[in-house]
Coordinates of C-alpha atoms and ligand atoms in Angstrom, one line a residue:
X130 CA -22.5 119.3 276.7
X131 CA -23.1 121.1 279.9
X132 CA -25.1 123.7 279.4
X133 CA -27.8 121.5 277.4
X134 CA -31.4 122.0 279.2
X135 CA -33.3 119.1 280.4
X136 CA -36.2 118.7 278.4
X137 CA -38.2 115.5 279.1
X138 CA -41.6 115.8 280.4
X139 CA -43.2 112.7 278.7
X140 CA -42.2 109.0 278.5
X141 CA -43.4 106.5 276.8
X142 CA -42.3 102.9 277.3
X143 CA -42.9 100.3 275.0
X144 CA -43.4 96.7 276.5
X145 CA -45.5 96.5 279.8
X146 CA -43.7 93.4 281.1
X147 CA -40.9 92.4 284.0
X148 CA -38.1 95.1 282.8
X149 CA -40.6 97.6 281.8
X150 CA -42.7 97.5 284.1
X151 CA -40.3 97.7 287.6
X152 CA -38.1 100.6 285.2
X153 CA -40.6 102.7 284.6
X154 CA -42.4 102.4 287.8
X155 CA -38.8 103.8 289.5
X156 CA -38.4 106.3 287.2
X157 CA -42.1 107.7 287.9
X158 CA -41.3 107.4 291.3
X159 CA -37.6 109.5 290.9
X160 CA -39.0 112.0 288.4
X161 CA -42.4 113.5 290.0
X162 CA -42.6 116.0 287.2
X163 CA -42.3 113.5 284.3
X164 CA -45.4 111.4 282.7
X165 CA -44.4 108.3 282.2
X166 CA -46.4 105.7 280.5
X167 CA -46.6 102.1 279.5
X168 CA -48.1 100.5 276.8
X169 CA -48.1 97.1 275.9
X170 CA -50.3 95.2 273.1
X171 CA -51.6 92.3 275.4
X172 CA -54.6 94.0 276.9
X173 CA -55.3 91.5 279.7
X174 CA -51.6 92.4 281.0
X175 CA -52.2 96.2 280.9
X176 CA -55.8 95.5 282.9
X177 CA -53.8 93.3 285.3
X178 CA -51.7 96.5 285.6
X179 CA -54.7 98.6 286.7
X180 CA -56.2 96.5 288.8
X181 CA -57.5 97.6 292.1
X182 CA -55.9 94.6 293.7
X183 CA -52.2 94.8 293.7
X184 CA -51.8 91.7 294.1
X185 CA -52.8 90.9 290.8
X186 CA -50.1 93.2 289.0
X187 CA -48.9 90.6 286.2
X188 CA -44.9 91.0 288.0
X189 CA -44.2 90.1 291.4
X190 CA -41.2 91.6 292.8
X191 CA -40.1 93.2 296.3
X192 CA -41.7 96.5 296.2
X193 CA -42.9 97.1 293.0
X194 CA -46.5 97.0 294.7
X195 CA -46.0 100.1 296.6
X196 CA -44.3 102.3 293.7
X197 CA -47.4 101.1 291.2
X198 CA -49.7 102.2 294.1
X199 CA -48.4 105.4 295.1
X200 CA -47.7 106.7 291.5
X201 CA -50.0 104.9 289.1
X202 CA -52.6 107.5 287.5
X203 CA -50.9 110.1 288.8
X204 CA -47.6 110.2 286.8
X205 CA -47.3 106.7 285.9
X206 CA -50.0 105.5 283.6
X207 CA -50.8 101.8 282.0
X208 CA -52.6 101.4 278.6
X209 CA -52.8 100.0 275.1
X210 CA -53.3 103.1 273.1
X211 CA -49.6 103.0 271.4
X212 CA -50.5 106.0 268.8
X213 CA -51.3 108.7 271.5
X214 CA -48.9 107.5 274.2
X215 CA -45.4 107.4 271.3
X216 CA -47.2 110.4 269.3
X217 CA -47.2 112.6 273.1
X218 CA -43.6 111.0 274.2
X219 CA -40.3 113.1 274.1
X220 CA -38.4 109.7 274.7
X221 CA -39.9 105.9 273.6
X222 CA -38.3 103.3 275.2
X223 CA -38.4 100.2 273.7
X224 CA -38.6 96.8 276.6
X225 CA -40.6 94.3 274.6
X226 CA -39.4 90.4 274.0
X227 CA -36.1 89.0 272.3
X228 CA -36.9 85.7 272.3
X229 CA -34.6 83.3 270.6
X230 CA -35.8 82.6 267.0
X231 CA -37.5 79.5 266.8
X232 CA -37.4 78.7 262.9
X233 CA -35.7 80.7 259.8
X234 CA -32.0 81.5 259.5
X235 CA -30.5 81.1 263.2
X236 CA -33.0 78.7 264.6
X237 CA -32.1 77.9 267.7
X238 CA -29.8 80.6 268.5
X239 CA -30.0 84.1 267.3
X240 CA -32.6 86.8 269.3
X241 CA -35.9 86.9 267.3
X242 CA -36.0 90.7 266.5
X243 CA -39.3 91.1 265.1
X244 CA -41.0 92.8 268.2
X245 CA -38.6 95.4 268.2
X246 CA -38.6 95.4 264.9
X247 CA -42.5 96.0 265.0
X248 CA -42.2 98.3 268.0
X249 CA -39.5 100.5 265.8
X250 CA -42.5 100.7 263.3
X251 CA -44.7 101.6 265.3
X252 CA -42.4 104.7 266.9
X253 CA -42.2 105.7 263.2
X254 CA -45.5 105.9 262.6
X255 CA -46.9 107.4 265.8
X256 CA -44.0 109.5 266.6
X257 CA -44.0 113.7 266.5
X258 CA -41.7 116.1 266.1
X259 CA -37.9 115.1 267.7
X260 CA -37.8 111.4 269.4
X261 CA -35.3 109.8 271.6
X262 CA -35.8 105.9 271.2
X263 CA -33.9 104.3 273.6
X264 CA -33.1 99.8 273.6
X265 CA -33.8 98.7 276.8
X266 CA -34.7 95.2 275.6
X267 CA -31.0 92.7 275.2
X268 CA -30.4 92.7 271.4
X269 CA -27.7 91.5 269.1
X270 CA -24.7 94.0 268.3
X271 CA -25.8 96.4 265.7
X272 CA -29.5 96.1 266.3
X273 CA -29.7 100.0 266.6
X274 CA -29.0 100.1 263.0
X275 CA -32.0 98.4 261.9
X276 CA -34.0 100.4 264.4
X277 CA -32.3 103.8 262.5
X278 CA -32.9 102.2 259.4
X279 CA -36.6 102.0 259.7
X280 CA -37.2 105.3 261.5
X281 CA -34.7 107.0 258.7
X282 CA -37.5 105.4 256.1
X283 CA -40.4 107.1 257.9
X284 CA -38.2 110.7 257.9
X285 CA -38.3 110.3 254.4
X286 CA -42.0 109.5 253.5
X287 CA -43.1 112.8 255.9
X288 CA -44.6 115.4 254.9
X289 CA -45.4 119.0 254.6
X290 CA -43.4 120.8 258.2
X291 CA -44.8 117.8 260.0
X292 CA -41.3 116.4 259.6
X293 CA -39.9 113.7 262.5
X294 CA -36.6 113.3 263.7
X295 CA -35.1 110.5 265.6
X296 CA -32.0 109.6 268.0
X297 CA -31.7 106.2 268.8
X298 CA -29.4 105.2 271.7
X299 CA -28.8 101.8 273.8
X300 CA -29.0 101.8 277.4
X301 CA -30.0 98.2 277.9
X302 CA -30.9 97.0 281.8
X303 CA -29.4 95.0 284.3
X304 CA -31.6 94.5 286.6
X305 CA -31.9 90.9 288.4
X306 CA -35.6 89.7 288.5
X307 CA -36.0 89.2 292.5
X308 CA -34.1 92.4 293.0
X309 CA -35.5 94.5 290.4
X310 CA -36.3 97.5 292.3
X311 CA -33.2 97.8 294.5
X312 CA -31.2 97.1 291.7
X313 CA -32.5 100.0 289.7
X314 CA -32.8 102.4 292.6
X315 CA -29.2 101.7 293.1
X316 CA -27.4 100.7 290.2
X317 CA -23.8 99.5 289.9
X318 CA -23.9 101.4 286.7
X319 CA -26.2 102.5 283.9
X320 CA -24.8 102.7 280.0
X321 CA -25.9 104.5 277.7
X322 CA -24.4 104.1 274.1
X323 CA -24.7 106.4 271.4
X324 CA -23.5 109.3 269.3
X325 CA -25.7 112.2 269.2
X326 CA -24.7 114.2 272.2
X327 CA -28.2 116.3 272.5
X328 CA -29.7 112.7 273.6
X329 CA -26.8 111.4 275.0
X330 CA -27.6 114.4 277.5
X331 CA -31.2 114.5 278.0
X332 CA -30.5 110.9 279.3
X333 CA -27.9 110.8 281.1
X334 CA -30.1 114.0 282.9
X335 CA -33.1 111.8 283.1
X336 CA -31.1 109.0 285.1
X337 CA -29.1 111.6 287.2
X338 CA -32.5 112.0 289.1
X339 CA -31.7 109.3 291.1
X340 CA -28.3 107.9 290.4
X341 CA -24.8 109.8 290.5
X342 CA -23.2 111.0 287.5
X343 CA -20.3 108.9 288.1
X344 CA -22.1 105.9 287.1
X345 CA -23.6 107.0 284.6
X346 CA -21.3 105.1 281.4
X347 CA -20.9 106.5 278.2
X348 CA -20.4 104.3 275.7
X349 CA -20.2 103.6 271.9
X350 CA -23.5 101.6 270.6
X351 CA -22.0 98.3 269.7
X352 CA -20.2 98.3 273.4
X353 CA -23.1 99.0 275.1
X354 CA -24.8 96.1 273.6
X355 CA -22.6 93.6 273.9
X356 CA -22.0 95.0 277.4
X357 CA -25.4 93.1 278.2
X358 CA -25.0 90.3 276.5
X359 CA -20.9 89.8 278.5
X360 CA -22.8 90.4 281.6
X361 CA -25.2 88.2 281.0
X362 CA -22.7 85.5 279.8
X363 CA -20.6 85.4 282.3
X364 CA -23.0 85.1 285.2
X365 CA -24.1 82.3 283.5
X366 CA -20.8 81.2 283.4
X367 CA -20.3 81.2 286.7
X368 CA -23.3 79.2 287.8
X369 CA -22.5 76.5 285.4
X370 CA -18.9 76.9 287.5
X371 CA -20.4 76.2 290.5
X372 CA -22.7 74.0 289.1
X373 CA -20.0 71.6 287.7
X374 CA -17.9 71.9 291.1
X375 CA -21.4 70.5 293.2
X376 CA -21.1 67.1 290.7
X377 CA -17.3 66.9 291.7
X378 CA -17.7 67.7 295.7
X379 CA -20.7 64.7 295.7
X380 CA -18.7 61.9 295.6
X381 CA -15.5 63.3 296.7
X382 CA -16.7 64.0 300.5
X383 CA -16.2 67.8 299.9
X384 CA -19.3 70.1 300.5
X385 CA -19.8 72.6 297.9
X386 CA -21.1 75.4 300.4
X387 CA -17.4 75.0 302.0
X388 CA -15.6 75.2 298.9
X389 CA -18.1 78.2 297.9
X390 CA -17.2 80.4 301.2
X391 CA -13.8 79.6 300.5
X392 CA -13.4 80.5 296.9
X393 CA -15.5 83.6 297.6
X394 CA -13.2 84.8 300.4
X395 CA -10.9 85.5 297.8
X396 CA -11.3 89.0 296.4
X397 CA -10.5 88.3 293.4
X398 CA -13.4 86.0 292.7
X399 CA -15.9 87.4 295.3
X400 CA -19.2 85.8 296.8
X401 CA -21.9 86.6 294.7
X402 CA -23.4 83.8 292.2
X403 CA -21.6 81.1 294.1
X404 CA -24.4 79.3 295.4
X405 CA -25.1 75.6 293.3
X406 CA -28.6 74.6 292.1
X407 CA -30.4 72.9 289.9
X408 CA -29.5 75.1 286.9
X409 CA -29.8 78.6 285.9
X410 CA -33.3 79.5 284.4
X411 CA -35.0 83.0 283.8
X412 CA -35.9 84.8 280.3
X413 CA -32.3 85.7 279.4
X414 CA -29.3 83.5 280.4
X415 CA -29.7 81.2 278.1
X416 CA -30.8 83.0 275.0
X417 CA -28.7 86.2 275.4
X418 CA -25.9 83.0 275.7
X419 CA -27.3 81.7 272.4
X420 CA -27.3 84.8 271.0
X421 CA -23.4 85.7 271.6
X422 CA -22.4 82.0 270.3
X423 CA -24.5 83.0 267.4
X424 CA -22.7 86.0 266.9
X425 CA -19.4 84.7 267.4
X426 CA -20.2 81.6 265.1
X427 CA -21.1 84.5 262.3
X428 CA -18.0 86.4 262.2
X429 CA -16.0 82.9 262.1
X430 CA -15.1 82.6 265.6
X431 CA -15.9 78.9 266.3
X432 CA -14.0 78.4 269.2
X433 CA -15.1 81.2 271.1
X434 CA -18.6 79.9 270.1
X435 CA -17.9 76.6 271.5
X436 CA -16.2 77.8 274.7
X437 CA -19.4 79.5 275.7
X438 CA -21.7 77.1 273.9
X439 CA -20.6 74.4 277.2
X440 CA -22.1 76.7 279.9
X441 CA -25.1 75.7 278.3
X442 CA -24.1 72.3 277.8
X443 CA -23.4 71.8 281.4
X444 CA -26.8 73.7 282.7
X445 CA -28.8 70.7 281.1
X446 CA -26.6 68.8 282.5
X447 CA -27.2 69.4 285.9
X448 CA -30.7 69.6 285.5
X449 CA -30.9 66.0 284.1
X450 CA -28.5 64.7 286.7
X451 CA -30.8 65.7 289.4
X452 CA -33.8 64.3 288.1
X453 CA -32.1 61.4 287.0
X454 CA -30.5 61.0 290.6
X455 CA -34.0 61.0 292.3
X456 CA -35.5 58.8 290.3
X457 CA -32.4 56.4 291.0
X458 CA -33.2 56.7 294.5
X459 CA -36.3 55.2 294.1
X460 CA -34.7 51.9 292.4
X461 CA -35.4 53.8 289.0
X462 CA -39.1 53.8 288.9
X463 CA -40.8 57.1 290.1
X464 CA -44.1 55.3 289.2
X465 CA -46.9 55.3 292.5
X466 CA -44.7 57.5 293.9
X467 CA -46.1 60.9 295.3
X468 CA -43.8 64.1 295.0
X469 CA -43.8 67.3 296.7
X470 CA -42.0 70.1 294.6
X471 CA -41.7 72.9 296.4
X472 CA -40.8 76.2 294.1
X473 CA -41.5 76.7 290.5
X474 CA -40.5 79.7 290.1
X475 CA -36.8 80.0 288.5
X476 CA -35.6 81.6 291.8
X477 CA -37.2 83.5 294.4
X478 CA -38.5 86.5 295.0
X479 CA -40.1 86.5 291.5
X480 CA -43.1 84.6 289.3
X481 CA -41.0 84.3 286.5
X482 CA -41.4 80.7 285.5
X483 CA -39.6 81.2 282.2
X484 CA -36.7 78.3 281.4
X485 CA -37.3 77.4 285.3
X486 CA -35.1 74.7 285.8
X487 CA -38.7 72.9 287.6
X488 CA -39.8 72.8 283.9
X489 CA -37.5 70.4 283.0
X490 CA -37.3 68.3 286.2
X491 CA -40.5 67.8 286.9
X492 CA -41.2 66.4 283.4
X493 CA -39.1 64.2 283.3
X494 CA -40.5 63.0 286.8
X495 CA -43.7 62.8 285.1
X496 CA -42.1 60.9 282.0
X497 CA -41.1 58.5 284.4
X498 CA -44.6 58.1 286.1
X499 CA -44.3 60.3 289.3
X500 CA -47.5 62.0 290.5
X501 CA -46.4 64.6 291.3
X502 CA -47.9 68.2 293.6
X503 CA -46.0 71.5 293.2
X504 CA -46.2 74.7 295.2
X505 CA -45.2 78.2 294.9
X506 CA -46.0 80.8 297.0
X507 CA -46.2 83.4 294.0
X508 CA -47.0 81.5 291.0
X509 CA -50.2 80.2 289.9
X510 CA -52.0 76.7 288.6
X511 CA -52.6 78.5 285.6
X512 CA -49.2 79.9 285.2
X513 CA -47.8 76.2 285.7
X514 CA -50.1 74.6 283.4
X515 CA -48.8 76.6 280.6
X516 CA -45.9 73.9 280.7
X517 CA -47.6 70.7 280.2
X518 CA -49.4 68.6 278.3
X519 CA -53.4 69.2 279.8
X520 CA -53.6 65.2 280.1
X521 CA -51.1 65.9 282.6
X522 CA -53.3 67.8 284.9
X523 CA -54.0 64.8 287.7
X524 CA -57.7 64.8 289.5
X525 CA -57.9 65.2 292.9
X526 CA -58.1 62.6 295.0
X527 CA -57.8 60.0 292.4
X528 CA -54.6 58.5 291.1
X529 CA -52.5 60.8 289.5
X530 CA -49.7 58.3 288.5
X531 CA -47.5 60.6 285.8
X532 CA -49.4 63.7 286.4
X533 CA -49.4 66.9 288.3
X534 CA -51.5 68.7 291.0
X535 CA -51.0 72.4 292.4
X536 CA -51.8 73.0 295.9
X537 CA -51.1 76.1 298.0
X538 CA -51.4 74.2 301.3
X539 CA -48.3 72.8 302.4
X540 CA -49.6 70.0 304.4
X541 CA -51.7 68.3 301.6
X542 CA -48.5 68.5 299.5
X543 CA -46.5 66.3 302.7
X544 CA -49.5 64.4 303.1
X545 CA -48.8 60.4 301.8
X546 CA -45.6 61.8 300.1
X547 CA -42.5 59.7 299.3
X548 CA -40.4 62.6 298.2
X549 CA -40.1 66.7 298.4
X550 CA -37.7 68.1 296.3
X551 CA -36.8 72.0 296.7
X552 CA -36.4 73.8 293.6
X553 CA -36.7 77.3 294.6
X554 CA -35.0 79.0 297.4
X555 CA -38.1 80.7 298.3
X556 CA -38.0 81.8 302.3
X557 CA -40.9 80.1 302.9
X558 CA -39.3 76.8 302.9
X559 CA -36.6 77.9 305.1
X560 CA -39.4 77.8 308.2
X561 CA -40.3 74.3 307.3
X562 CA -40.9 72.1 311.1
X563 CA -39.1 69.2 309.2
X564 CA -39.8 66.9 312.3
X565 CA -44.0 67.7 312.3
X566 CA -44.2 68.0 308.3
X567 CA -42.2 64.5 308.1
X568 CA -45.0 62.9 309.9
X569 CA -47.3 63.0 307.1
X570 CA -45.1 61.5 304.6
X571 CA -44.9 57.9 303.9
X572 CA -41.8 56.0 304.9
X573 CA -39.3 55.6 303.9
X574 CA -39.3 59.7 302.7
X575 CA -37.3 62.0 301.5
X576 CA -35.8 65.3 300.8
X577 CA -33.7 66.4 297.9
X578 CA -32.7 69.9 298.3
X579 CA -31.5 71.5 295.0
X580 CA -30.6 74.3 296.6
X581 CA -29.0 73.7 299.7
X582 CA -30.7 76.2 302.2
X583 CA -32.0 73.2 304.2
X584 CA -29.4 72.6 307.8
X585 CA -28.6 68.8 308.3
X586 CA -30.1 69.8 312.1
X587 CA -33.1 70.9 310.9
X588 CA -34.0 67.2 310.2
X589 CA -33.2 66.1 313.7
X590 CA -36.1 63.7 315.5
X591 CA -37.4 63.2 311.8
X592 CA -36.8 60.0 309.9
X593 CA -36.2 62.0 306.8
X594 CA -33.6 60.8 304.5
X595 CA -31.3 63.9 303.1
X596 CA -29.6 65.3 300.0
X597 CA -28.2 68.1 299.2
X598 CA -26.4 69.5 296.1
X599 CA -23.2 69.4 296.5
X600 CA -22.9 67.3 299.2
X601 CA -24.7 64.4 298.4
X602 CA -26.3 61.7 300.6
X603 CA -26.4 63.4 304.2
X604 CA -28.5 61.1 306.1
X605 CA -30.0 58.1 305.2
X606 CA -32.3 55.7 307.5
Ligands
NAD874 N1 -36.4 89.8 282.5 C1 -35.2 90.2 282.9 O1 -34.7 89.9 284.0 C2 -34.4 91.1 282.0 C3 -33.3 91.8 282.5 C4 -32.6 92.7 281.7 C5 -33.0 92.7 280.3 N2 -34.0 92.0 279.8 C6 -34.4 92.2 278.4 O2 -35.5 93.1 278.4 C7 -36.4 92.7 277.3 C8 -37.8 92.5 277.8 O3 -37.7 91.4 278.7 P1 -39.0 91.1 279.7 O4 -38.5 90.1 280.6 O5 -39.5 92.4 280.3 O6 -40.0 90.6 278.6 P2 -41.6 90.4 278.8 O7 -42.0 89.3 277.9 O8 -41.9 90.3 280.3 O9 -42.3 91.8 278.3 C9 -42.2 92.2 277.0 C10 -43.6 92.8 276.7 O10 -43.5 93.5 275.4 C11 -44.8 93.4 274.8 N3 -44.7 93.7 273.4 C12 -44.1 92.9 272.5 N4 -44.1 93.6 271.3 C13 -44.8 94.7 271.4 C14 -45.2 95.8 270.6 N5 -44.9 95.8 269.3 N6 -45.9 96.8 271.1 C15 -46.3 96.8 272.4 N7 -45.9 95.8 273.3 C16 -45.2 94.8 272.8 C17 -45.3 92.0 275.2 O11 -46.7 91.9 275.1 C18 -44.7 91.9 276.6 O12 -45.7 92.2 277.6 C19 -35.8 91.5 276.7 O13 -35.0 91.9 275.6 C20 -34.9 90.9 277.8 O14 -33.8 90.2 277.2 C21 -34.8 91.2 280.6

């Protein structure tokens, strides 16, 4: 294999949106000499890519911003034109949507395969001469197969020497939304799972740009893919751990952020995903989760199936626990009450909203007639909206009882409020002067902190009554 030439100069990335997007901006930025582009069929996203305010690229994340403006129309291009951009590319990879199906066989559970399905299409149609397609997006085991399957078809219907040959590989990202870029300027690994050694090569090659060869994992297809979906799975697992341990410390006395720095101490186990919360959210926990139980439950395994199928179980759990804790606060009517959410995103750093554990909170709030006023620092009113019914949209300055209000201004969302609950661990919240912002709330008030970043000192000279996950009631007047 070594003495195989590097021969990419054009890529083509299929799916313009928060894996895409952050990959293919570090690659432009790590391979000057390639052309990368991305193409995407929602044309408002690709203008929101192009837009001379870069503060209106469709992704948020730590640093994207300054790779998109430093490379974009020079080697890093946005559009919609599929047929030139896959038709020019000597690699197409493929980063659209896996969502989990909805309705037909495996409702409920298995990935919905039809974008990639369509995107596979599309690479037959479009594509010239010899194509590397490569999975970025999370799909089920053996999902290369039907993306071979439908390119081998195309092979077949060419004509004339215009023939069109294809190598399909896996290398499917890891990448944490909030950390996207570091994480993919500095990998733990990369995989990349295939057979055909040629494209196996070219990249591995491509990657070695920027990360060393000895990362670089070489894998059969079917390991590579369920690589992701066991990744994915057990960080899940472990929130749900942690999760589960912040019910038990509550009403035992322990504090969950003490059992979490001792647990983590131990090597074995390390620190990361040890904080508690209100639930794990994000695009793909939960259906890449869904996913494996749906695979396991197809080959017969129902116990395996079931074993995972209760880190699920427990993540709604926790979610309904907390709102069903605040509203038990208030004597168990939320009605005429004002709350203050602060975070909608499902963690920080990012203006993902998808499966944000705020979702599900704050309806049920609103089910049990809250009025309630959310901020995020990076997501919008619009982007919120997309949640709830539009009766729920309260008027300002009227009663809102059992609907919802967005304000960017910190003080109208203390102002007259009985409640702020944090749901995301945004930094923002960290500088909060809890003894001024107290002032404007009505008494008694409170704070439930989801995700424990608020000190018990922080609330000295307010009259704030505190809890926090994990540890319960701190303080109350
Ligand atoms: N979001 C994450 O943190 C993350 C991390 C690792 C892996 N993944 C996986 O990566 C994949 C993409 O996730 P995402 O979060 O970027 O999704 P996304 O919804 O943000 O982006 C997917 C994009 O693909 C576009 N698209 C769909 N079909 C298309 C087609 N036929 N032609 C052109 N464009 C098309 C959509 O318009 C959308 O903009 C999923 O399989 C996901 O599981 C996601």
């Amino acid at each position: 294999m070594n003495n195989i030439t590097f021969l990419i100069k054009k890529i083509c990335c299929i799916g313009a949106g928060y894996v895409g997007g952050p990959t293919m901006s570090v690659i432009a930025e790590n391979c000057p000499d390639i052309n990368v582009t991305l193409v995407d069929l929602d044309e408002k996203k690709i203008n929101d890519w192009n837009n001379s305010d870069l503060n209106k690229l469709p992704v948020y994340e730590p640093g994207l911003k300054n790779l998109v403006e430093k490379n974009r129309n020079i080697n890093l291009f946005f559009t919609t034109n599929l047929n030139q951009s896959i038709s020019e590319a000597d690699i197409v990879f493929i980063s659209v949507n896996t969502p989990t199906k909805t309705n037909g066989l495996g409702s409920g559970y298995a990935s919905d395969l039809k974008w990639v399905e369509s995107s596979a299409r599309t690479v037959a149609k479009y594509a010239s001469g010899h194509t590397i397609i490569v999975e970025k997006s999370t799909v089920p085991v053996r999902t290369a197969e039907l993306i071979k399957s439908i390119l081998s078809s195309s092979c077949n219907i060419s004509e004339g020497n215009n023939s069109k040959t294809f190598s399909v590989l896996s290398s499917p990202e890891f990448l944490a939304e909030g950390t996207a870029i570091k994480d993919l300027e500095n990998p733990d690994r990369v995989l990349i799972g295939g057979e055909d050694e040629y494209a196996i090569e070219q990249l591995s090659l491509l990657y070695q740009k920027w990360i060393p060869k000895n990362k670089i994992f070489i894998t059969n297809v079917w390991s590579s893919e369920l690589s992701k979906l066991t990744a994915n799975a057990f960080l899940a697992q472990r929130i749900s751990s942690i999760n589960a341990m912040s019910a038990l410390c509550e009403p035992t006395g322990a504090d969950i952020k003490e059992v979490s720095r001792a647990i983590g101490a131990d090597s074995r186990i390390g620190t990361k995903f040890l904080n508690a919360g209100p639930g794990f959210g994000g695009s793909c926990f939960q259906k890449d989760l869904l996913n494996m139980i749906y695979l396991s439950r197809f080959y017969g395994l129902e116990e395996v199936a079931n074993y995972w199928e209760q880190v699920i179980l427990l993540n709604e759990w926790q979610k309904k626990r907390i709102s069903k804790l605040i509203i038990e606060t208030f004597y168990g009517t939320v009605s005429l009450k004002k709350i203050g959410v602060l975070g909608f995103a499902f963690k920080s750093n990012t203006n993902d909203t998808r499966e944000s554990p705020s979702i599900s909170i704050v309806n049920e709030l609103l089910e049990n007639g809250a009025s309630v006023v959310i901020h995020d620092p990076k997501v919008s009113e619009k982007q919120i909206s997309k949640f709830f019914d539009n009766e729920k949209i309260g008027q300002s300055n009227s009663n809102f009882e059992g609907r919802w209000r967005y304000t960017s201004d910190l003080n109208l969302l203390f102002k007259d409020a009985d409640a702020i609950i944090i749901l995301t661990e945004w930094e923002d919240y960290l500088h909060i002067k809890w003894k001024i912002m107290s002032k404007l709330m009505r008494k008694p008030s409170w704070l439930f902190d989801t995700r424990g970043i608020v000190e018990e000192e922080k609330l000295n000279g307010s009259n704030i009554n505190f809890w926090r996950v994990g540890k319960g009631f701190i303080k109350t007047t």
